[in-house]
CSV table of N, CA and C in Angstrom, one decimal:
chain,number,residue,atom,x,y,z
B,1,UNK,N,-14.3,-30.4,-98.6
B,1,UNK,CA,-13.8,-29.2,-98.0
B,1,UNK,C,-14.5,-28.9,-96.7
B,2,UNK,N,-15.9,-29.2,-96.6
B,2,UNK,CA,-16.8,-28.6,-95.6
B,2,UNK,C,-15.7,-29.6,-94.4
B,3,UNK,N,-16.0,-31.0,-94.2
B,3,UNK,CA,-14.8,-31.8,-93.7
B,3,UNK,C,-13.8,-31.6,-93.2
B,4,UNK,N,-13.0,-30.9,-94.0
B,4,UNK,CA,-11.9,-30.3,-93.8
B,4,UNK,C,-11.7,-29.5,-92.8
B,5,UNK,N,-12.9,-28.5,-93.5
B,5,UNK,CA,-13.1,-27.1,-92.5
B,5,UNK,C,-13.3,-27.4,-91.1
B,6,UNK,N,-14.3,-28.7,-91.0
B,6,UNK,CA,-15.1,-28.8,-89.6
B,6,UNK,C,-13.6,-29.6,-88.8
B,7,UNK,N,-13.4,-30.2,-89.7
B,7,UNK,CA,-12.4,-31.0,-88.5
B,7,UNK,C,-11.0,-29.9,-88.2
B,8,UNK,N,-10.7,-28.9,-89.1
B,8,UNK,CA,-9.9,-27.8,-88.7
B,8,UNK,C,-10.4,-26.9,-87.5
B,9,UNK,N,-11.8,-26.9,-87.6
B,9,UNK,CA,-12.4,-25.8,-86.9
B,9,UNK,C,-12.4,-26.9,-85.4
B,10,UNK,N,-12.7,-27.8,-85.5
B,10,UNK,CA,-12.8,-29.0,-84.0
B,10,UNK,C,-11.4,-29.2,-83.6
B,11,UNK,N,-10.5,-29.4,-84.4
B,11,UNK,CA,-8.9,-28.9,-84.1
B,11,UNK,C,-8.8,-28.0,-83.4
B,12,UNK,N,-9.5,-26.7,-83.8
B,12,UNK,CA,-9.1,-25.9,-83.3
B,12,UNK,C,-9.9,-24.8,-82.2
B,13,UNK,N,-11.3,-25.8,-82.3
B,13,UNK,CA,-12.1,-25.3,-80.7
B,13,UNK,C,-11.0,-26.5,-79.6
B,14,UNK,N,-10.9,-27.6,-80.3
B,14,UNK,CA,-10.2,-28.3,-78.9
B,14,UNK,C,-8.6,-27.8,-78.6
B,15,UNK,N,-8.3,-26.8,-79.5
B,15,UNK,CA,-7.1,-26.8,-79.1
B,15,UNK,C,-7.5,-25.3,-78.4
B,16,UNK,N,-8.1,-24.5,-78.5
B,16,UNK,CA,-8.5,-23.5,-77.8
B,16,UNK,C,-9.4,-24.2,-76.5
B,17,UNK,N,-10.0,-25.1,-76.2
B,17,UNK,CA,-10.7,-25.7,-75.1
B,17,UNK,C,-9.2,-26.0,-74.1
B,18,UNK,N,-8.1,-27.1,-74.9
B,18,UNK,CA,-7.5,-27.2,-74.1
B,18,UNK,C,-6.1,-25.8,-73.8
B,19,UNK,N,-6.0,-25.0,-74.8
B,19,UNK,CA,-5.1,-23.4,-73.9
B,19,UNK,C,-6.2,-22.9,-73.0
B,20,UNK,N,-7.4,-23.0,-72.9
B,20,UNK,CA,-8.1,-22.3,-72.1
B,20,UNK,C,-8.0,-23.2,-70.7
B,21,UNK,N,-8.4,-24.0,-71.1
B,21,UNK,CA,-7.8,-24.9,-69.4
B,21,UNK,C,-6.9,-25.2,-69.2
B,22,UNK,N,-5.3,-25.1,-69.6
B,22,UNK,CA,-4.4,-24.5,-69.3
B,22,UNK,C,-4.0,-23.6,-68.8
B,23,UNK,N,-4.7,-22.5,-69.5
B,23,UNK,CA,-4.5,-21.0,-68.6
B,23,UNK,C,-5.4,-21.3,-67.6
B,24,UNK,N,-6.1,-21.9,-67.3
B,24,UNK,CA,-7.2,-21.7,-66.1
B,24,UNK,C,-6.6,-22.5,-65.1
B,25,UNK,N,-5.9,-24.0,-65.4
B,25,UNK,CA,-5.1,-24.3,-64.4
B,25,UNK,C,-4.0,-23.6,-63.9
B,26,UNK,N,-3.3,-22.5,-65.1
B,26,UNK,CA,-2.3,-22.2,-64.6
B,26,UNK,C,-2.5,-21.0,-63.4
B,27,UNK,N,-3.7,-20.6,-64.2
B,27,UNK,CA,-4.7,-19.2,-63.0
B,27,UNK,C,-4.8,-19.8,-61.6
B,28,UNK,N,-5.5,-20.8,-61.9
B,28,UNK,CA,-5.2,-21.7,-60.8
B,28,UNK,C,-4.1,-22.0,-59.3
B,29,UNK,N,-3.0,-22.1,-59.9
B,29,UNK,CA,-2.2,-22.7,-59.3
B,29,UNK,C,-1.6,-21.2,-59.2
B,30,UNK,N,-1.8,-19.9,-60.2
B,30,UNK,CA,-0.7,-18.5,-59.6
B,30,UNK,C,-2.0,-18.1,-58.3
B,31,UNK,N,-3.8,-18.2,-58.3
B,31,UNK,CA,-3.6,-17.9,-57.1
B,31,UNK,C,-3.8,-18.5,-55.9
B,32,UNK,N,-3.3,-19.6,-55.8
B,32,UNK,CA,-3.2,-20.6,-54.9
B,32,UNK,C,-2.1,-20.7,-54.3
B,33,UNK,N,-1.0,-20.2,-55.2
B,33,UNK,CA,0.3,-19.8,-54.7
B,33,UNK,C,0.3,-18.3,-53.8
B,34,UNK,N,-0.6,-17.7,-55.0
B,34,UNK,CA,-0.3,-15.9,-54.3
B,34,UNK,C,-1.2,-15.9,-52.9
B,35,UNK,N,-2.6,-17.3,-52.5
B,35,UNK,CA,-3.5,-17.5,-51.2
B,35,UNK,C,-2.2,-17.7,-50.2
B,36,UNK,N,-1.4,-18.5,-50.8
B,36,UNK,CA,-0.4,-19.3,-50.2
B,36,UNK,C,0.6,-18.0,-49.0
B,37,UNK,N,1.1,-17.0,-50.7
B,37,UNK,CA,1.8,-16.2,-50.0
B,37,UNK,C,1.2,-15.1,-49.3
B,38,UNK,N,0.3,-15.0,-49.7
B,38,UNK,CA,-0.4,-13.4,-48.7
B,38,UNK,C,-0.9,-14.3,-47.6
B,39,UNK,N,-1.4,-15.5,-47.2
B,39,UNK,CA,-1.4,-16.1,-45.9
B,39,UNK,C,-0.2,-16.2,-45.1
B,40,UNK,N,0.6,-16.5,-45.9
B,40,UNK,CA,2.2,-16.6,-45.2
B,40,UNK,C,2.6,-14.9,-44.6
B,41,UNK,N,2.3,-14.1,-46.0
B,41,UNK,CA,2.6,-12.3,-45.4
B,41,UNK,C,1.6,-12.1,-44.0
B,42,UNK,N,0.7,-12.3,-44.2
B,42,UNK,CA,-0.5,-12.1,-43.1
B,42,UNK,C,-0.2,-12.6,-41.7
B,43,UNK,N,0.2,-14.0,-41.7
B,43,UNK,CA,0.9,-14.7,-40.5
B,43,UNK,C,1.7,-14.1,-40.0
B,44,UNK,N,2.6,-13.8,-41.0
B,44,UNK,CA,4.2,-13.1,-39.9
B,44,UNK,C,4.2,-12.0,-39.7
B,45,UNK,N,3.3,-10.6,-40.8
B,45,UNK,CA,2.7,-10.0,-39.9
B,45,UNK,C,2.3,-9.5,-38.8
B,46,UNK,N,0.8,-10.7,-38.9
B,46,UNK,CA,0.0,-11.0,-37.1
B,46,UNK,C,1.3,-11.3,-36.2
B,47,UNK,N,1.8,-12.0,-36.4
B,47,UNK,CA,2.7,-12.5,-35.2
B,47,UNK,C,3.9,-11.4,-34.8
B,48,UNK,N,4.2,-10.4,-35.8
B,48,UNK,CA,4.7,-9.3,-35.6
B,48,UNK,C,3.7,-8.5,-34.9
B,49,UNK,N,3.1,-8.3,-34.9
B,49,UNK,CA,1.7,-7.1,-34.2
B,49,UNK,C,1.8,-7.7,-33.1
B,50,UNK,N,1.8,-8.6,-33.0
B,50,UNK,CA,1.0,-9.6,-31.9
B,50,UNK,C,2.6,-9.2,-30.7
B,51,UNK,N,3.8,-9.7,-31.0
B,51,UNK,CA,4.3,-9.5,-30.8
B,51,UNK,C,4.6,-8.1,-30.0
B,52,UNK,N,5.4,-7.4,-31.0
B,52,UNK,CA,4.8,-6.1,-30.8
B,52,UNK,C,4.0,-5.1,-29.3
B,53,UNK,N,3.1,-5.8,-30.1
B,53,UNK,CA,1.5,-5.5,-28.5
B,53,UNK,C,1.8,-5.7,-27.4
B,54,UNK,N,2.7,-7.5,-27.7
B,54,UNK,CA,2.7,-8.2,-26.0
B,54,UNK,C,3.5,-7.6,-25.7
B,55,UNK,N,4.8,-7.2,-26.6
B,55,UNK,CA,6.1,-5.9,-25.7
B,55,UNK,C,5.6,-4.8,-25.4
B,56,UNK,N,5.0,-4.2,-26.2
B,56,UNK,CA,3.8,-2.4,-25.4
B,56,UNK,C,3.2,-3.1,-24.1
B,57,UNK,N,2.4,-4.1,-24.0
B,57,UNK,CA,1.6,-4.4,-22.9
B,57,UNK,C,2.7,-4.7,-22.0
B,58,UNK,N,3.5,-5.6,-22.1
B,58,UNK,CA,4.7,-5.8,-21.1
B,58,UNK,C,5.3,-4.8,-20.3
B,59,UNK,N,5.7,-3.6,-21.4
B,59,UNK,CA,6.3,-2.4,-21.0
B,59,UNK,C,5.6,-1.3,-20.0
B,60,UNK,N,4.4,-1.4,-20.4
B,60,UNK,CA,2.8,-0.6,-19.5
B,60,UNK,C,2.6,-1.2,-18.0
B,61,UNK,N,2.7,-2.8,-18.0
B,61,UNK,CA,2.5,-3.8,-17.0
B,61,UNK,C,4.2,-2.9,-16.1
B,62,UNK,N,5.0,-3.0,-16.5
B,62,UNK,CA,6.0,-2.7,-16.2
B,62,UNK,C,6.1,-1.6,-15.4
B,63,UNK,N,5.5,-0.4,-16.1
B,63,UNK,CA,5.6,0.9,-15.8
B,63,UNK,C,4.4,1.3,-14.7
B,64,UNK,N,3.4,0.5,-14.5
B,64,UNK,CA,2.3,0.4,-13.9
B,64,UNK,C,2.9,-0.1,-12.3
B,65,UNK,N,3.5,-1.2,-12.4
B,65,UNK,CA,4.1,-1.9,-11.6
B,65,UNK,C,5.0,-1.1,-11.0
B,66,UNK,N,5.8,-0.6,-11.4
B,66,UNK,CA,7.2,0.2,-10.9
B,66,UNK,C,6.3,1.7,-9.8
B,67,UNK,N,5.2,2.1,-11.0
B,67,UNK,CA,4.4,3.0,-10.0
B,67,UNK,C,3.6,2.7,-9.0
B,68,UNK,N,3.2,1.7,-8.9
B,68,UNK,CA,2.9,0.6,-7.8
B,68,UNK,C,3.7,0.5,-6.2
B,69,UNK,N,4.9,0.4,-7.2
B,69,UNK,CA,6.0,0.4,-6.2
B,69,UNK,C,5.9,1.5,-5.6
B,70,UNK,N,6.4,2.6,-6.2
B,70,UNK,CA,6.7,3.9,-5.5
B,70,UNK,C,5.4,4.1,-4.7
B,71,UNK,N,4.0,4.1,-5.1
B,71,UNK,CA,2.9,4.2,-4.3
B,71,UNK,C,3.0,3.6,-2.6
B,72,UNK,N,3.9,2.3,-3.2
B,72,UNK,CA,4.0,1.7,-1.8
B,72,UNK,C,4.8,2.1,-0.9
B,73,UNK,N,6.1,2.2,-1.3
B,73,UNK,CA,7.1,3.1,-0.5
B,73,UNK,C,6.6,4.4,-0.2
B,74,UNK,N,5.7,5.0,-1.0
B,74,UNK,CA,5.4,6.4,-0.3
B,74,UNK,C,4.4,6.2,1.0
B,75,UNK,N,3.7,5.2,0.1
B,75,UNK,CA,2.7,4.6,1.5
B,75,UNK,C,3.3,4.0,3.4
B,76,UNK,N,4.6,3.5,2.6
B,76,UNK,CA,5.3,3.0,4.0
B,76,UNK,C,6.1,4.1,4.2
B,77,UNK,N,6.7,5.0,3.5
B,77,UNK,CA,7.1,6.0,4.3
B,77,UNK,C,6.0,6.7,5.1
B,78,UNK,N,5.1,7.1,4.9
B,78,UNK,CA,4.0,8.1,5.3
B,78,UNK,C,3.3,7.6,6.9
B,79,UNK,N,3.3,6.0,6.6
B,79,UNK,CA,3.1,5.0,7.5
B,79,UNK,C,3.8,4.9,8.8
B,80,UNK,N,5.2,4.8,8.6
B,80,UNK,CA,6.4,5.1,9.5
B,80,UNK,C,6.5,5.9,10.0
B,81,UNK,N,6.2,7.3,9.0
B,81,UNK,CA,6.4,8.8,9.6
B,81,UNK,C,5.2,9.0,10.6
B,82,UNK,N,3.6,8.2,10.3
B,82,UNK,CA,2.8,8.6,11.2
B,82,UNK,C,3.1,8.0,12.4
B,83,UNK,N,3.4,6.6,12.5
B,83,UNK,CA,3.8,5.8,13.4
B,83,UNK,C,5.0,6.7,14.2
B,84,UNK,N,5.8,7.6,13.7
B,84,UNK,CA,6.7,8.0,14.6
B,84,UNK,C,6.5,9.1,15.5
B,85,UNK,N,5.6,10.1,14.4
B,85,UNK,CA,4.7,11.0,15.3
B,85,UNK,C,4.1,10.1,16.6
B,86,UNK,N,3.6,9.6,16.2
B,86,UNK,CA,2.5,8.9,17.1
B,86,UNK,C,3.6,8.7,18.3
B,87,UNK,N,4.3,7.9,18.2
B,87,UNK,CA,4.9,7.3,19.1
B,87,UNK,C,5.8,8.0,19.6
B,88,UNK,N,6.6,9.6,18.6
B,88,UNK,CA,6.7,11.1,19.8
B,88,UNK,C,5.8,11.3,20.3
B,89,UNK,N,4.5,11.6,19.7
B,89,UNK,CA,3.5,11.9,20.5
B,89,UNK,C,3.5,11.0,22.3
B,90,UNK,N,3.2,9.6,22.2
B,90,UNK,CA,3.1,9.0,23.1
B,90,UNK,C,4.3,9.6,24.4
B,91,UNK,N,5.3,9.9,23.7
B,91,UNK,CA,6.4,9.7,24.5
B,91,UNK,C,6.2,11.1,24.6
B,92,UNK,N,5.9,12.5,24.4
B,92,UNK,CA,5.7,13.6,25.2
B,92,UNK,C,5.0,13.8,26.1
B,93,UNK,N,3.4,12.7,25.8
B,93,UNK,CA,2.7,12.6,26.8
B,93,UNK,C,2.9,11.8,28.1
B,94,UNK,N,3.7,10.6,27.9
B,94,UNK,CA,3.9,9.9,29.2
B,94,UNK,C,4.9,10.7,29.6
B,95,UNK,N,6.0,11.5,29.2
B,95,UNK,CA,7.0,12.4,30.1
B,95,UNK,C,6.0,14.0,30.6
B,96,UNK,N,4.8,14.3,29.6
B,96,UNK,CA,4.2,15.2,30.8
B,96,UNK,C,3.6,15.0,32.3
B,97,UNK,N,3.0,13.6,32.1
B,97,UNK,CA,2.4,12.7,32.7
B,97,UNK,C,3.2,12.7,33.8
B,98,UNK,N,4.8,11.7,33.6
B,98,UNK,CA,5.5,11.7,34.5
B,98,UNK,C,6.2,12.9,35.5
B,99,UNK,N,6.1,14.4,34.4
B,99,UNK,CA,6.4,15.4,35.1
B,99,UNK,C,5.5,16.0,36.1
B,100,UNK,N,3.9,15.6,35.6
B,100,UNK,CA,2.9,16.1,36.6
B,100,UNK,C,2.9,15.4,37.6
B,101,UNK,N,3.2,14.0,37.7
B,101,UNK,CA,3.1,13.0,39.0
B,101,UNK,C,4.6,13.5,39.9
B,102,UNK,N,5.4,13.6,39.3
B,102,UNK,CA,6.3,14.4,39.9
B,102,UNK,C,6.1,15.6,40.8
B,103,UNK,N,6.1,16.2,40.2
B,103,UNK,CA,5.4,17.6,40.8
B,103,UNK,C,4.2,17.5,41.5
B,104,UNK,N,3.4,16.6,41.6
B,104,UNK,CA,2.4,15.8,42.9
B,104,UNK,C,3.1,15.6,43.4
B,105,UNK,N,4.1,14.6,43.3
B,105,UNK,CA,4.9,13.5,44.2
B,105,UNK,C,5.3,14.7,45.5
B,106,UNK,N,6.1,15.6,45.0
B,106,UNK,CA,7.2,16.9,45.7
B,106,UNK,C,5.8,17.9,46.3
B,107,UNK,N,4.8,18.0,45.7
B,107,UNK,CA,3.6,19.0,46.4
B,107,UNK,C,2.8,17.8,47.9
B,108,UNK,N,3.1,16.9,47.3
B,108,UNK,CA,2.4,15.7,48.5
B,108,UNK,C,3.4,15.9,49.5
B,109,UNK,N,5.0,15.5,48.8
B,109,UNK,CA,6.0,15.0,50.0
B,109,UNK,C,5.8,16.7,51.1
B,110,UNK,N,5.6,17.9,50.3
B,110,UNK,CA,5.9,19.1,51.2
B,110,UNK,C,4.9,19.3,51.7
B,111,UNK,N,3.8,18.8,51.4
B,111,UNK,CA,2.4,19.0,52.6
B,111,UNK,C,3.0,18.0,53.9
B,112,UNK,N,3.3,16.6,53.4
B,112,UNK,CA,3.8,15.9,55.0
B,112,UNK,C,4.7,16.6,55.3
B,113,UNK,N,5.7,16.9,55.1
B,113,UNK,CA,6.3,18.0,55.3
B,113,UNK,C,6.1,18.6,57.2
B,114,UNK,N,5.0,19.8,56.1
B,114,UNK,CA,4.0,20.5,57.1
B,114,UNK,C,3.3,20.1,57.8
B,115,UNK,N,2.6,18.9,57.2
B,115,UNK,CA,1.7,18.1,58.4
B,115,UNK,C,2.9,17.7,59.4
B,116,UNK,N,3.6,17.0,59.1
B,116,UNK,CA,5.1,16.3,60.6
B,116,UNK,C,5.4,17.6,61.0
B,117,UNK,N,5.3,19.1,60.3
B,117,UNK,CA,6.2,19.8,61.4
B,117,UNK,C,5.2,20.6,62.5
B,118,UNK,N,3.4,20.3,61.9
B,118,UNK,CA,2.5,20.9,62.8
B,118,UNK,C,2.4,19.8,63.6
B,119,UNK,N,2.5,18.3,63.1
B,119,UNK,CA,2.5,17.7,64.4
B,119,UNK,C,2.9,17.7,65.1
B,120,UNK,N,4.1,17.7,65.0
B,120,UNK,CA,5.5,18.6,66.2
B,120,UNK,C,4.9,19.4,67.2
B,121,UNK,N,4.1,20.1,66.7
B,121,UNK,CA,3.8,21.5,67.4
B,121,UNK,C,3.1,21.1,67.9
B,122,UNK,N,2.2,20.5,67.4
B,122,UNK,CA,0.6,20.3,68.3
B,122,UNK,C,0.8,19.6,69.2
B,123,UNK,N,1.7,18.1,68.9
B,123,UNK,CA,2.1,17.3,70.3
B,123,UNK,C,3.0,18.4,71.1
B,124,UNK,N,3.9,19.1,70.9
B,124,UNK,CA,4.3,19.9,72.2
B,124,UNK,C,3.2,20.6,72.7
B,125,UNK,N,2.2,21.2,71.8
B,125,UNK,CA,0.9,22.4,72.5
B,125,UNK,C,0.3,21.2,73.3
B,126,UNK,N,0.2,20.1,72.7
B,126,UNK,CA,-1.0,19.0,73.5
B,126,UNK,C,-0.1,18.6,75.0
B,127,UNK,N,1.6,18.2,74.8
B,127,UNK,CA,1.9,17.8,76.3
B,127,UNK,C,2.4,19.3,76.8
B,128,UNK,N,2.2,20.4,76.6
B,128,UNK,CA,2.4,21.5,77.1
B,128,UNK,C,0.6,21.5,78.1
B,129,UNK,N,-0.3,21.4,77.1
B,129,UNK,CA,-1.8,21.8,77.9
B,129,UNK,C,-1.8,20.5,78.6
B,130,UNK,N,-1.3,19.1,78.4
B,130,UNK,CA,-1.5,18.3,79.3
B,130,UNK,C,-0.5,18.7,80.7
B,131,UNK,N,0.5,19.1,80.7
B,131,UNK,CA,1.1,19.5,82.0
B,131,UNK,C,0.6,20.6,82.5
B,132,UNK,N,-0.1,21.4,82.2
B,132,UNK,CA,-0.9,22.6,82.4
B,132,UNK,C,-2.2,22.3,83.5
B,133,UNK,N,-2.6,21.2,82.7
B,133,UNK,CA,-4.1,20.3,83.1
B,133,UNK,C,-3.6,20.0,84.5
B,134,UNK,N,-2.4,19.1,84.5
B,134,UNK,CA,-2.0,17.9,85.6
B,134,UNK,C,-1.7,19.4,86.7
B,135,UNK,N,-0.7,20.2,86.5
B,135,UNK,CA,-0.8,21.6,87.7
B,135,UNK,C,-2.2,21.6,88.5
B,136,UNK,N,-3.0,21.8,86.8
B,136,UNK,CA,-4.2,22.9,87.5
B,136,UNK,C,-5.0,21.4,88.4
B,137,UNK,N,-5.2,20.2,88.2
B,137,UNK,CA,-5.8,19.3,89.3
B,137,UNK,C,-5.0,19.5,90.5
B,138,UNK,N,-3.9,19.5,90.1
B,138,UNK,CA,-2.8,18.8,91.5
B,138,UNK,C,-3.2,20.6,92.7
B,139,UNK,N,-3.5,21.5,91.7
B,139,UNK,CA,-3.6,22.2,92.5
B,139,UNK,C,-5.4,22.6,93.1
B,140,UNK,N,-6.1,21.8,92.6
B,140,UNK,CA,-7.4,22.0,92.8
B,140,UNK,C,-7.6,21.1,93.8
B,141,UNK,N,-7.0,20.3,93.7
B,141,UNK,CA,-6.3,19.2,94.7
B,141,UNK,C,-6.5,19.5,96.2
B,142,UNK,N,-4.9,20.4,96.1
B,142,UNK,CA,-4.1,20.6,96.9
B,142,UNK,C,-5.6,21.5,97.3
B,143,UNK,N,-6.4,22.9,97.3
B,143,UNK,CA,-7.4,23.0,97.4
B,143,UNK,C,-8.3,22.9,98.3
B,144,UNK,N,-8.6,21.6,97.6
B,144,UNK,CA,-9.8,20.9,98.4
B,144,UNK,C,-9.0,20.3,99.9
B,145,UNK,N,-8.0,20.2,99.9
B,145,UNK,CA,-7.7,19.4,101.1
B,145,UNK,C,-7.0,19.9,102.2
């Protein structure tokens, strides 16, 4: 009986040795499967996030950029507008310029003017005193002799 017993009882440690490493392979293989699928959930996930991100960051690059833009257009408007001042500016100054040389030009022309009409005068006063002169010898002249 003891026989009996033992080889029942080694029956039945081996048969509990082998359900136990059965269930341990089978433990085994559920979490090697479930590493399998929470790696797999994890991946598509990340690549969702990831994803995701690169569209937020794309959309920001975007929005960044567009303000960019307008910065520039405001810049080249502001640019243009000073350049236009400027260059009214220039152009009120060379027409004061030109109005001042003008109004030289006409204060010059009307001094010669007056200078040609005193010359006038002075050459008649000068061959007036020179015929005056030529009398007063011809008669200092006449005079002496």
């Amino acid at each position: 009986q003891e026989s009996a017993a033992r080889l029942s009882s080694n029956v039945s440690v081996e048969w509990l040795k082998s359900e136990l490493q059965a269930r341990h392979d089978a433990h085994v293989r559920a979490l090697g499967q479930q590493k399998r699928d929470f790696e797999e959930t994890f991946e598509h996930e990340f690549r969702t996030r990831l994803q995701e991100r690169g569209a937020e960051l794309q959309a920001k690059m975007e929005r960044h950029k567009a303000g960019v833009q307008e910065d520039i257009q405001a810049n080249r408007s502001i640019v243009e507008q000073s350049h236009r001042a400027k260059l009214h500016h220039m152009q009120e100054t060379a027409e004061a310029h030109a109005a001042r040389h003008k109004s030289e030009a006409k204060d010059a022309e009307f001094e010669l003017l007056k200078l040609h009409e005193r010359c006038v005068i002075l050459r008649g006063e000068r061959d007036q005193a020179a015929g005056l002169l030529r009398e007063a010898r011809e008669l200092l002249r006449g005079e002496q002799h």
